[in-house]
Amino acid sequence: MAQPAMSVTPYWELTFDADGDIDGRERDRLLAEVGERGVRDLIVFAHGWNNDRSGATALYSRFFALVPELAAQAKIGYVGVIWPSMRFCDEPIPDFPKSVVAMEAEAAPVPALDKDTRHALLETFPGRATVVDQIARMLDQRPENELEEFGRLVRVLVELVPGGPQPLFAADTLAEGVPQSEPVLFTGDTAALCDEFAQALAALRSGGDTEGFSLPNPWDGAKELLRQATYYAMKRRAGTVGERGLGRVVGQLAASAPAVRVHLVGHSFGGRLVSFALRGLPEGVHTVKSVTLLQGAFSHYAFAARLPYDAHAGGVLQGQQNRVDGPLVCCYSHFDSALGTIYPLASRMADDAQGVVEGAAEGFGIGEMLGAKWGAMGHDGVQAVSGTRAYKLADALVSTLPTSGCVNIDVAAVVKNGGPPAGAHSDIVHRELAQVVLAAGRIH
């Protein structure tokens, strides 16, 4: 039986905690039932910026509902991955009803934290109620000369404090022989960082029209600093859950039901999660037949053996596409402003915020400053991987996709709706994208 509010059957959920530990009962149920149900192809979907189980399952229900009529004869099973992520509740999701708090947030003159976002922060970072209250109060009051204190509180919230845990799983590119350190995003001049975010947001909301433009208040970027700090923590967590959690489960599934073909699908940080699951696969497991990334929120160089700008550095997932017995398909859209502007700006800050500040002072636009170096998968696809094939969506839907290697598909023809700051980042429930998943996995 399908679970309540789920559009397809058989459907299973796999719930992981922040350390990648799984709900054992859910895992055992999947391992016991998937073979009994006659499943040949198992589509495993990992969500991105959702703050609770209901939001994730709503996404899965809507996306999976598109599949059966496209492959009516296929014996398909479905898995929804639930992991402790969060989404700021003022971010619009295309085709999802807007909540009252979201509409109120749009009209609010200050970037105050609404009740739902505060609750999400408390769920995501337990034991930090006092810190969340202080952050919310400062966003409301915007006290002069206290941005540095705001930055300190943000670092305390996400546990990136001096002597605290290092962000080992957040890096998407690694330099040989260079130890990782805390990113400047969390250690630099908070006022300068907030000012950069404020200018980027102003540019997004004006559509690039600078006539009558005045420099925004750095406090206008404070909420974005908080958003990116929490997303940085979620990015690190996604890698942990993928490698230590989902990868192991796929390995166990291969042992108990070796004939089941697994197809990994990830949206946003869920794309990072399923990609890191490849690193967690036990040796000799060849049951992953496709990976499809929908607006993947991680570096477009993650799979590169060498970076174009640094011969001594490569992607943290270099060569992992070879663990797939089929293609790794990356769907991207230039309408995704979360990944086209805010993500690379935050990524640059995570390495060298001073460079961003200096670039802005010299009059360069955000896009010119960041260029290709800090881009995301979901904005322009996999980069610097030899043999990568590229398609427009319309061509991909009438072609036979490659049987291995990386494949980029420009899906801007359908992934195009959404307002600032995220743009079309969550506009992924489309029949055409379900077709891509089926084509990548050769599911008929």
Coordinates of N, CA and C in Angstrom, one line a residue, residues 4 15 31 36 48 111 132 174 187 193 251 280 288 291 312 323 336 378 386 397 421 423 426 433 435:
P4 N 0.1 7.4 3.1 CA -0.9 8.5 2.9 C -0.3 9.6 2.2
T15 N 14.8 7.4 6.3 CA 15.1 8.6 7.2 C 16.5 8.5 7.8
L31 N 14.6 -3.4 2.4 CA 15.4 -4.6 2.0 C 14.5 -5.9 1.9
E36 N 10.3 -8.8 -3.0 CA 9.0 -9.4 -3.0 C 8.0 -8.7 -3.9
G48 N 16.1 18.7 -1.3 CA 17.0 19.7 -1.0 C 16.6 20.6 0.2
P111 N 14.0 42.3 7.2 CA 14.2 40.8 7.0 C 14.0 40.0 8.3
V132 N 18.9 31.7 18.4 CA 17.9 32.0 17.4 C 17.1 33.3 17.8
L174 N 39.3 20.3 -3.8 CA 40.4 20.1 -2.9 C 41.7 20.3 -3.5
T187 N 34.6 33.7 9.2 CA 35.6 34.3 10.0 C 36.0 35.8 9.6
L193 N 30.8 41.3 4.4 CA 30.1 40.2 3.8 C 28.6 40.5 3.6
G251 N 24.5 -0.3 -1.0 CA 25.3 -1.5 -0.9 C 24.6 -2.6 -0.3
G280 N 30.3 6.4 -1.0 CA 30.0 5.5 0.1 C 29.6 4.1 -0.4
V288 N 23.9 0.8 -9.3 CA 23.5 2.2 -9.6 C 23.6 2.4 -11.1
V291 N 22.3 8.4 -12.4 CA 22.2 9.5 -11.4 C 21.7 10.7 -12.1
H312 N 46.9 21.8 -9.4 CA 47.2 20.9 -8.2 C 45.9 20.6 -7.4
R323 N 31.5 5.2 -10.9 CA 30.8 4.2 -10.0 C 29.4 4.0 -10.5
D336 N 17.9 29.8 -12.6 CA 18.1 29.5 -11.2 C 19.0 30.6 -10.6
G378 N 23.8 23.2 -11.0 CA 22.5 23.5 -11.5 C 22.4 24.8 -12.3
S386 N 36.4 15.4 -19.0 CA 36.5 15.0 -20.3 C 35.4 14.1 -20.8
L397 N 15.2 14.7 -25.1 CA 14.0 13.9 -25.0 C 13.8 13.1 -26.3
P421 N 14.8 35.4 -3.8 CA 16.2 35.3 -4.2 C 16.6 34.0 -4.9
G423 N 14.9 32.4 -7.5 CA 14.6 32.2 -8.9 C 13.9 30.9 -9.2
S426 N 13.6 25.8 -7.4 CA 12.7 24.7 -7.0 C 11.6 24.4 -8.0
L433 N 11.2 16.6 -17.0 CA 12.3 16.1 -16.1 C 12.1 14.7 -15.7
Q435 N 10.8 12.5 -17.6 CA 11.2 11.8 -18.8 C 12.7 11.6 -18.8

